[in-house]
Tab-separated table of C-alpha atoms in Angstrom:
chain	number	residue	atom	x	y	z
C	6	UNK	CA	0.000	0.000	0.000
C	7	UNK	CA	2.790	2.415	0.926
C	8	UNK	CA	4.547	1.742	-2.392
C	9	UNK	CA	1.317	2.484	-4.252
C	10	UNK	CA	1.010	5.843	-2.486
C	11	UNK	CA	4.627	6.679	-3.351
C	12	UNK	CA	4.014	5.639	-6.955
C	13	UNK	CA	0.999	7.917	-7.334
C	14	UNK	CA	2.343	10.949	-5.469
C	15	UNK	CA	5.812	10.677	-6.944
C	16	UNK	CA	4.426	10.304	-10.459
C	17	UNK	CA	2.299	13.425	-10.093
C	18	UNK	CA	5.264	15.441	-8.832
C	19	UNK	CA	7.552	14.063	-11.534
C	20	UNK	CA	5.349	14.877	-14.518
C	21	UNK	CA	4.243	18.223	-13.139
C	22	UNK	CA	7.879	19.303	-12.750
C	23	UNK	CA	8.779	17.913	-16.189
C	24	UNK	CA	5.871	19.784	-17.781
C	25	UNK	CA	6.617	23.099	-16.086
C	26	UNK	CA	10.345	22.953	-16.807
C	27	UNK	CA	9.661	22.314	-20.472
C	28	UNK	CA	7.637	25.515	-20.565
C	29	UNK	CA	10.858	27.459	-20.031
C	30	UNK	CA	12.216	28.927	-23.272
C	31	UNK	CA	15.876	27.976	-22.565
C	32	UNK	CA	14.776	24.333	-22.253
C	33	UNK	CA	12.158	24.195	-25.005
C	34	UNK	CA	14.412	25.851	-27.610
C	35	UNK	CA	17.361	23.557	-26.926
C	36	UNK	CA	15.787	20.153	-26.269
C	37	UNK	CA	13.414	18.493	-28.764
C	38	UNK	CA	10.049	17.596	-27.236
C	39	UNK	CA	10.427	13.921	-28.114
C	40	UNK	CA	13.819	13.657	-26.426
C	41	UNK	CA	12.595	15.518	-23.340
C	42	UNK	CA	9.537	13.351	-22.796
C	43	UNK	CA	11.283	10.074	-23.605
C	44	UNK	CA	13.885	11.006	-20.998
C	45	UNK	CA	11.166	11.981	-18.506
C	46	UNK	CA	9.376	8.659	-18.976
C	47	UNK	CA	12.607	6.651	-18.630
C	48	UNK	CA	13.485	8.513	-15.435
C	49	UNK	CA	9.977	7.876	-14.149
C	50	UNK	CA	10.370	4.136	-14.819
C	51	UNK	CA	13.646	4.109	-12.899
C	52	UNK	CA	11.831	5.851	-10.031
C	53	UNK	CA	9.050	3.229	-10.045
C	54	UNK	CA	11.592	0.407	-10.077
C	55	UNK	CA	13.384	1.947	-7.110
C	56	UNK	CA	10.170	2.248	-5.109
C	57	UNK	CA	9.399	-1.386	-5.820
C	58	UNK	CA	12.850	-2.588	-4.754
C	59	UNK	CA	12.826	-0.460	-1.614
C	60	UNK	CA	15.733	0.922	0.376
C	61	UNK	CA	15.667	-1.315	3.437
C	62	UNK	CA	17.782	-4.158	2.009
C	63	UNK	CA	21.453	-3.712	2.857
C	64	UNK	CA	22.778	-4.721	-0.559
C	65	UNK	CA	22.720	-3.406	-4.156
C	66	UNK	CA	18.963	-2.845	-3.965
C	67	UNK	CA	19.591	0.105	-1.679
C	68	UNK	CA	20.874	2.239	-4.558
C	69	UNK	CA	17.739	2.285	-6.731
C	70	UNK	CA	15.603	2.454	-3.604
C	71	UNK	CA	17.454	5.444	-2.245
C	72	UNK	CA	17.422	7.121	-5.656
C	73	UNK	CA	13.646	6.773	-5.711
C	74	UNK	CA	13.192	8.299	-2.259
C	75	UNK	CA	15.646	11.110	-2.946
C	76	UNK	CA	14.011	11.810	-6.299
C	77	UNK	CA	10.652	11.970	-4.530
C	78	UNK	CA	12.075	14.514	-2.077
C	79	UNK	CA	13.647	16.596	-4.834
C	80	UNK	CA	10.439	16.560	-6.884
C	81	UNK	CA	8.454	17.605	-3.817
C	82	UNK	CA	10.682	20.633	-3.198
C	83	UNK	CA	10.660	21.504	-6.916
C	84	UNK	CA	6.863	21.212	-6.997
C	85	UNK	CA	6.518	23.624	-4.071
C	86	UNK	CA	8.609	26.257	-5.818
C	87	UNK	CA	7.097	25.831	-9.287
C	88	UNK	CA	3.556	25.713	-7.970
C	89	UNK	CA	4.130	28.971	-6.068
C	90	UNK	CA	5.271	30.570	-9.350
C	91	UNK	CA	2.290	29.146	-11.222
C	92	UNK	CA	-0.163	30.470	-8.655
C	93	UNK	CA	1.514	33.887	-8.736
C	94	UNK	CA	1.211	34.066	-12.538
C	95	UNK	CA	-2.078	32.197	-12.982
C	96	UNK	CA	-0.169	29.398	-14.755
C	97	UNK	CA	1.001	31.976	-17.297
C	98	UNK	CA	-2.413	33.463	-18.057
C	99	UNK	CA	-1.640	36.761	-16.348
C	100	UNK	CA	1.513	38.735	-15.714
C	101	UNK	CA	2.622	37.174	-19.012
C	102	UNK	CA	5.570	39.486	-19.545
C	103	UNK	CA	7.174	38.151	-16.374
C	104	UNK	CA	5.750	34.623	-16.236
C	105	UNK	CA	8.798	33.025	-17.847
C	106	UNK	CA	11.173	34.828	-15.535
C	107	UNK	CA	9.167	33.964	-12.411
C	108	UNK	CA	9.004	30.307	-13.450
C	109	UNK	CA	12.743	30.278	-14.130
C	110	UNK	CA	13.519	31.796	-10.742
C	111	UNK	CA	11.267	29.188	-9.111
C	112	UNK	CA	13.085	26.375	-10.934
C	113	UNK	CA	16.479	27.641	-9.757
C	114	UNK	CA	15.133	28.104	-6.233
C	115	UNK	CA	13.822	24.535	-6.259
C	116	UNK	CA	17.202	23.136	-7.297
C	117	UNK	CA	18.999	25.201	-4.655
C	118	UNK	CA	16.575	24.271	-1.878
C	119	UNK	CA	16.674	20.581	-2.815
C	120	UNK	CA	20.468	20.681	-2.805
C	121	UNK	CA	20.462	22.395	0.593
C	122	UNK	CA	18.034	19.798	1.955
C	123	UNK	CA	20.314	16.984	0.782
C	124	UNK	CA	23.302	18.742	2.390
C	125	UNK	CA	21.411	19.060	5.686
C	126	UNK	CA	20.429	15.400	5.456
C	127	UNK	CA	23.908	13.987	4.870
C	128	UNK	CA	25.900	16.294	7.155
C	129	UNK	CA	26.850	15.202	10.653
C	130	UNK	CA	24.175	15.901	13.267
C	131	UNK	CA	24.746	19.002	15.359
C	132	UNK	CA	24.881	19.050	19.152
C	133	UNK	CA	21.973	20.824	20.833
C	134	UNK	CA	22.244	21.646	24.530
C	135	UNK	CA	19.343	21.648	26.963
C	136	UNK	CA	19.272	22.347	30.699
C	137	UNK	CA	16.477	20.783	32.748
C	138	UNK	CA	15.533	21.439	36.368
C	139	UNK	CA	14.235	18.113	37.691
C	140	UNK	CA	11.949	17.917	40.703
C	141	UNK	CA	13.389	15.705	43.486
C	142	UNK	CA	16.840	15.507	41.888
C	143	UNK	CA	19.392	15.177	44.716
C	144	UNK	CA	21.775	18.099	45.050
C	145	UNK	CA	24.673	15.665	44.660
C	146	UNK	CA	23.532	15.030	41.065
C	147	UNK	CA	23.224	18.688	40.113
C	148	UNK	CA	25.034	19.191	36.804
C	149	UNK	CA	25.013	15.536	35.739
C	150	UNK	CA	25.050	15.224	31.935
C	151	UNK	CA	23.103	12.703	29.883
C	152	UNK	CA	23.196	12.516	26.102
C	153	UNK	CA	20.020	11.737	24.202
C	154	UNK	CA	20.244	10.268	20.711
C	155	UNK	CA	17.230	9.094	18.775
C	156	UNK	CA	16.112	8.123	15.279
C	157	UNK	CA	19.534	6.958	14.117
C	158	UNK	CA	17.838	4.838	11.431
C	159	UNK	CA	20.916	2.680	10.946
C	160	UNK	CA	20.653	0.596	7.815
C	161	UNK	CA	21.679	0.882	4.202
C	162	UNK	CA	22.176	4.646	4.411
C	163	UNK	CA	24.003	4.685	7.736
C	164	UNK	CA	26.280	1.822	8.583
C	165	UNK	CA	28.664	1.037	11.441
C	166	UNK	CA	31.257	3.542	10.189
C	167	UNK	CA	28.654	6.321	10.450
C	168	UNK	CA	27.873	5.173	13.984
C	169	UNK	CA	31.567	5.289	14.871
C	170	UNK	CA	31.572	8.984	14.037
C	171	UNK	CA	28.504	9.517	16.226
C	172	UNK	CA	30.227	7.685	19.083
C	173	UNK	CA	33.107	10.134	18.839
C	174	UNK	CA	30.665	13.058	18.927
C	175	UNK	CA	28.892	11.658	21.972
C	176	UNK	CA	32.077	10.861	23.878
C	177	UNK	CA	33.275	14.426	23.389
C	178	UNK	CA	30.316	15.543	25.528
C	179	UNK	CA	31.506	13.480	28.542
C	180	UNK	CA	28.087	12.016	29.376
C	181	UNK	CA	27.319	10.143	32.556
C	182	UNK	CA	24.799	8.113	30.544
C	183	UNK	CA	23.756	7.736	26.921
C	184	UNK	CA	20.036	7.367	26.253
C	185	UNK	CA	18.945	5.941	22.891
C	186	UNK	CA	15.273	6.766	22.400
C	187	UNK	CA	14.074	4.468	19.623
C	188	UNK	CA	14.351	3.859	15.890
C	189	UNK	CA	17.955	2.831	16.247
C	190	UNK	CA	17.551	0.937	12.957
C	191	UNK	CA	15.658	1.720	9.767
C	192	UNK	CA	13.766	-1.576	9.776
C	193	UNK	CA	15.974	-4.651	9.681
C	194	UNK	CA	18.901	-5.476	11.973
C	195	UNK	CA	22.107	-3.952	10.660
C	196	UNK	CA	23.934	-7.293	10.476
C	197	UNK	CA	27.424	-5.799	10.776
C	198	UNK	CA	29.754	-7.242	13.461
C	199	UNK	CA	31.515	-3.883	13.414
C	200	UNK	CA	28.428	-2.268	14.972
C	201	UNK	CA	29.030	-3.930	18.336
C	202	UNK	CA	32.618	-2.673	18.337
C	203	UNK	CA	31.420	0.850	17.590
C	204	UNK	CA	28.818	0.775	20.357
C	205	UNK	CA	31.296	-0.558	22.887
C	206	UNK	CA	33.301	2.594	22.229
C	207	UNK	CA	30.687	4.720	24.019
C	208	UNK	CA	32.132	6.029	27.280
C	209	UNK	CA	29.367	6.545	29.809
C	210	UNK	CA	30.046	5.461	33.408
C	211	UNK	CA	26.338	5.079	34.181
C	212	UNK	CA	25.635	3.054	31.075
C	213	UNK	CA	24.109	3.130	27.610
C	214	UNK	CA	20.362	2.543	27.640
C	215	UNK	CA	17.786	2.144	24.883
C	216	UNK	CA	14.082	1.765	24.185
C	217	UNK	CA	12.423	0.467	21.050
C	218	UNK	CA	10.756	2.644	18.436
C	219	UNK	CA	8.255	1.770	15.751
C	220	UNK	CA	10.944	0.964	13.176
C	221	UNK	CA	12.504	-1.769	15.315
C	222	UNK	CA	9.199	-3.614	14.979
C	223	UNK	CA	9.100	-3.253	11.197
C	224	UNK	CA	11.958	-5.773	11.106
C	225	UNK	CA	13.241	-8.522	13.400
C	226	UNK	CA	13.136	-6.635	16.695
C	227	UNK	CA	14.666	-9.406	18.805
C	228	UNK	CA	17.707	-9.691	16.545
C	229	UNK	CA	18.138	-5.919	16.638
C	230	UNK	CA	17.984	-6.007	20.437
C	231	UNK	CA	20.691	-8.678	20.549
C	232	UNK	CA	22.900	-6.730	18.130
C	233	UNK	CA	22.852	-3.714	20.408
C	234	UNK	CA	23.244	-5.843	23.537
C	235	UNK	CA	26.416	-7.262	21.983
C	236	UNK	CA	27.647	-3.670	21.948
C	237	UNK	CA	26.919	-3.157	25.639
C	238	UNK	CA	23.570	-1.392	25.210
C	239	UNK	CA	20.975	-2.250	27.852
C	240	UNK	CA	17.328	-2.128	26.876
C	241	UNK	CA	14.485	-0.761	28.976
C	242	UNK	CA	11.520	-2.703	27.690
C	243	UNK	CA	8.835	-1.718	30.169
C	244	UNK	CA	11.216	-1.612	33.086
C	245	UNK	CA	13.117	0.862	35.223
C	246	UNK	CA	16.509	1.041	36.897
C	247	UNK	CA	18.240	3.298	39.390
C	248	UNK	CA	20.606	5.250	37.192
C	249	UNK	CA	22.226	6.892	40.214
C	250	UNK	CA	21.234	7.180	43.889
C	251	UNK	CA	18.023	9.176	43.834
C	252	UNK	CA	17.611	9.101	40.035
C	253	UNK	CA	15.395	6.544	38.277
C	254	UNK	CA	15.483	5.773	34.549
C	255	UNK	CA	12.359	4.144	33.069
C	256	UNK	CA	11.597	3.070	29.525
C	257	UNK	CA	8.525	1.733	27.765
C	258	UNK	CA	8.181	-0.378	24.653
C	259	UNK	CA	7.058	1.345	21.477
C	260	UNK	CA	3.429	2.241	22.108
C	261	UNK	CA	2.474	1.522	18.502
C	262	UNK	CA	3.548	-2.100	18.822
C	263	UNK	CA	1.417	-2.519	21.932
C	264	UNK	CA	-1.644	-1.014	20.264
C	265	UNK	CA	-1.225	-3.291	17.238
C	266	UNK	CA	-1.200	-6.202	19.673
C	267	UNK	CA	-4.540	-5.095	21.108
C	268	UNK	CA	-3.293	-3.149	24.125
C	269	UNK	CA	-3.902	0.437	25.134
C	270	UNK	CA	-1.510	3.312	24.607
C	271	UNK	CA	-0.836	3.858	28.318
C	272	UNK	CA	-0.994	0.275	29.616
C	273	UNK	CA	2.785	-0.170	29.799
C	274	UNK	CA	3.370	3.120	31.584
C	275	UNK	CA	0.523	2.385	33.988
C	276	UNK	CA	2.169	-0.910	34.942
C	277	UNK	CA	5.648	0.609	35.105
C	278	UNK	CA	4.661	3.590	37.277
C	279	UNK	CA	1.458	2.478	39.026
C	280	UNK	CA	1.530	5.404	41.447
C	281	UNK	CA	2.953	8.885	41.683
C	282	UNK	CA	6.648	8.821	42.441
C	283	UNK	CA	8.612	11.163	44.661
C	284	UNK	CA	11.860	10.094	43.039
C	285	UNK	CA	13.571	12.046	40.272
C	286	UNK	CA	12.488	10.021	37.228
C	287	UNK	CA	13.457	10.123	33.564
C	288	UNK	CA	11.075	8.369	31.167
C	289	UNK	CA	12.095	7.215	27.689
C	290	UNK	CA	9.191	6.893	25.245
C	291	UNK	CA	9.951	6.979	21.531
C	292	UNK	CA	6.586	8.396	20.462
C	293	UNK	CA	5.454	11.561	22.298
C	294	UNK	CA	1.846	10.421	22.429
C	295	UNK	CA	-0.387	12.843	24.320
C	296	UNK	CA	-1.892	10.219	26.699
C	297	UNK	CA	1.616	9.045	27.664
C	298	UNK	CA	2.766	12.631	28.229
C	299	UNK	CA	-0.229	13.416	30.427
C	300	UNK	CA	0.053	10.235	32.487
C	301	UNK	CA	3.821	10.642	32.924
C	302	UNK	CA	3.348	14.193	34.227
C	303	UNK	CA	0.574	13.034	36.561
C	304	UNK	CA	2.743	10.198	37.907
C	305	UNK	CA	5.539	12.551	38.918
C	306	UNK	CA	7.995	11.971	36.071
C	307	UNK	CA	10.445	14.869	36.025
C	308	UNK	CA	11.790	14.467	32.490
C	309	UNK	CA	10.371	12.642	29.472
C	310	UNK	CA	12.497	12.077	26.381
C	311	UNK	CA	11.028	11.287	22.948
C	312	UNK	CA	11.845	11.361	19.249
C	313	UNK	CA	9.793	10.097	16.297
C	314	UNK	CA	8.658	13.469	14.909
C	315	UNK	CA	11.951	14.269	13.115
C	316	UNK	CA	10.906	17.889	13.581
C	317	UNK	CA	8.902	17.410	10.387
C	318	UNK	CA	12.184	16.678	8.534
C	319	UNK	CA	11.212	18.413	5.271
C	320	UNK	CA	9.325	21.699	5.526
C	321	UNK	CA	6.357	22.217	5.341
C	322	UNK	CA	5.634	18.687	6.640
C	323	UNK	CA	6.435	20.129	10.060
C	324	UNK	CA	2.951	21.685	10.116
C	325	UNK	CA	1.296	18.356	9.365
C	326	UNK	CA	3.366	16.513	11.971
C	327	UNK	CA	2.651	19.229	14.529
C	328	UNK	CA	-1.059	18.674	14.008
C	329	UNK	CA	-0.529	15.106	15.263
C	330	UNK	CA	2.162	15.953	17.841
C	331	UNK	CA	1.669	19.522	19.100
C	332	UNK	CA	5.016	19.482	20.921
C	333	UNK	CA	7.018	18.996	17.743
C	334	UNK	CA	10.617	19.428	18.865
C	335	UNK	CA	12.673	20.957	21.673
C	336	UNK	CA	11.912	21.385	25.371
C	337	UNK	CA	8.370	21.852	26.665
C	338	UNK	CA	6.923	22.138	30.143
C	339	UNK	CA	3.955	19.921	31.046
C	340	UNK	CA	2.933	20.724	34.612
C	341	UNK	CA	6.044	19.891	36.652
C	342	UNK	CA	7.548	17.669	33.939
C	343	UNK	CA	9.999	18.722	31.263
C	344	UNK	CA	9.403	17.096	27.871
C	345	UNK	CA	12.325	17.042	25.434
C	346	UNK	CA	11.667	15.900	21.868
C	347	UNK	CA	14.602	15.450	19.505
C	348	UNK	CA	14.391	15.765	15.736
C	349	UNK	CA	16.783	12.801	15.599
C	350	UNK	CA	20.319	12.150	14.431
C	351	UNK	CA	19.340	10.393	11.208
C	352	UNK	CA	16.452	10.703	8.777
C	353	UNK	CA	13.716	8.579	7.282
C	354	UNK	CA	13.071	8.124	3.582
C	355	UNK	CA	15.049	10.613	1.488
C	356	UNK	CA	18.286	11.641	3.123
C	357	UNK	CA	17.086	15.232	3.178
C	358	UNK	CA	16.240	17.794	5.851
C	359	UNK	CA	14.687	21.193	5.256
C	360	UNK	CA	15.539	23.267	7.251
C	361	UNK	CA	17.294	21.864	10.321
C	362	UNK	CA	20.013	19.164	10.340
C	363	UNK	CA	19.915	16.100	12.545
C	364	UNK	CA	20.866	16.500	16.184
C	365	UNK	CA	22.364	14.890	19.252
C	366	UNK	CA	21.023	16.379	22.497
C	367	UNK	CA	23.212	17.109	25.504
C	368	UNK	CA	21.058	17.493	28.620
C	369	UNK	CA	22.398	18.944	31.854
C	370	UNK	CA	20.224	18.050	34.841
C	371	UNK	CA	19.781	20.609	37.594
C	372	UNK	CA	18.494	20.121	41.119
C	373	UNK	CA	15.794	22.534	42.287
C	374	UNK	CA	17.115	25.528	44.173
C	375	UNK	CA	16.184	25.722	47.838
C	376	UNK	CA	13.289	28.043	48.503
C	377	UNK	CA	14.363	31.510	49.611
C	378	UNK	CA	13.710	32.155	53.303
C	379	UNK	CA	10.774	34.434	53.973
């Protein structure tokens, strides 16, 4: 079904862009119509073949699959720019003296924006710093640093060598703990022995912890779990641990997987935290689902970490994603709980991001200040 949707949407974008570009005099006067449209159809067939093959296989099939997804992203950005020009000029029926120029500027803008989006998608994630005051955090833990990394989407696009570079980035932040908040893999287990070596390079005295995201369940989740365990990663699958004296770390399984199995969206959290806690508690939940956020705040969680939204990844999808997840990205306050949502270190689908690059989040925890004497 998903491939059918990509076929239809991608085809519409492709032929709309081809049609509008051929309206430009510099193109139409230099390229015969037959050659242009034969080339457009051949490129479209390559796109369809790539969608069919997919990009999740970690072999030669990745190349046509990734071409298809990238082409879809490029055509989407081009369509936005060209459609804006067409609306401004009434598809050439008014403002005729300037219609060609406006369309040409839109075409150049589309190419530039698509190129920038690809650059933002392939560049190394940036480090974003957050400071969070946690209720009940012991004074002895004031200033402790945890690093949050989510939506790595390791797979054909990002292999163990890419992860090695992320390990170096994370280690440079001197974290007490590393928290991996779901979608560590694109779909299938990575299947590279080198991954375990890379993960064992993480230097975090209080451990490296992970929860599952929806993409782990699109493949063989248990094999993925073992791959990361071989690298020293410990999974919080509906369980909690004492990260440090007075600081609890809890993690729930991907809520989507539970709902597909017939459960409710908050059942796991309800079992994990059956009553309000007076301990400083960090909750890892890949999807920032509103019922989970509300229950976590009501149960006394001081900090909830999530990913999944990608910050919208390619503008203006951010507005659509925000309709589903109002707290799209960054730090938000929900009663006494801080909610931090990361746009992720990797990307899904086309390796493109418009406007923001991927991120790794450094979080400094602060103990509440004593009340001033009155």
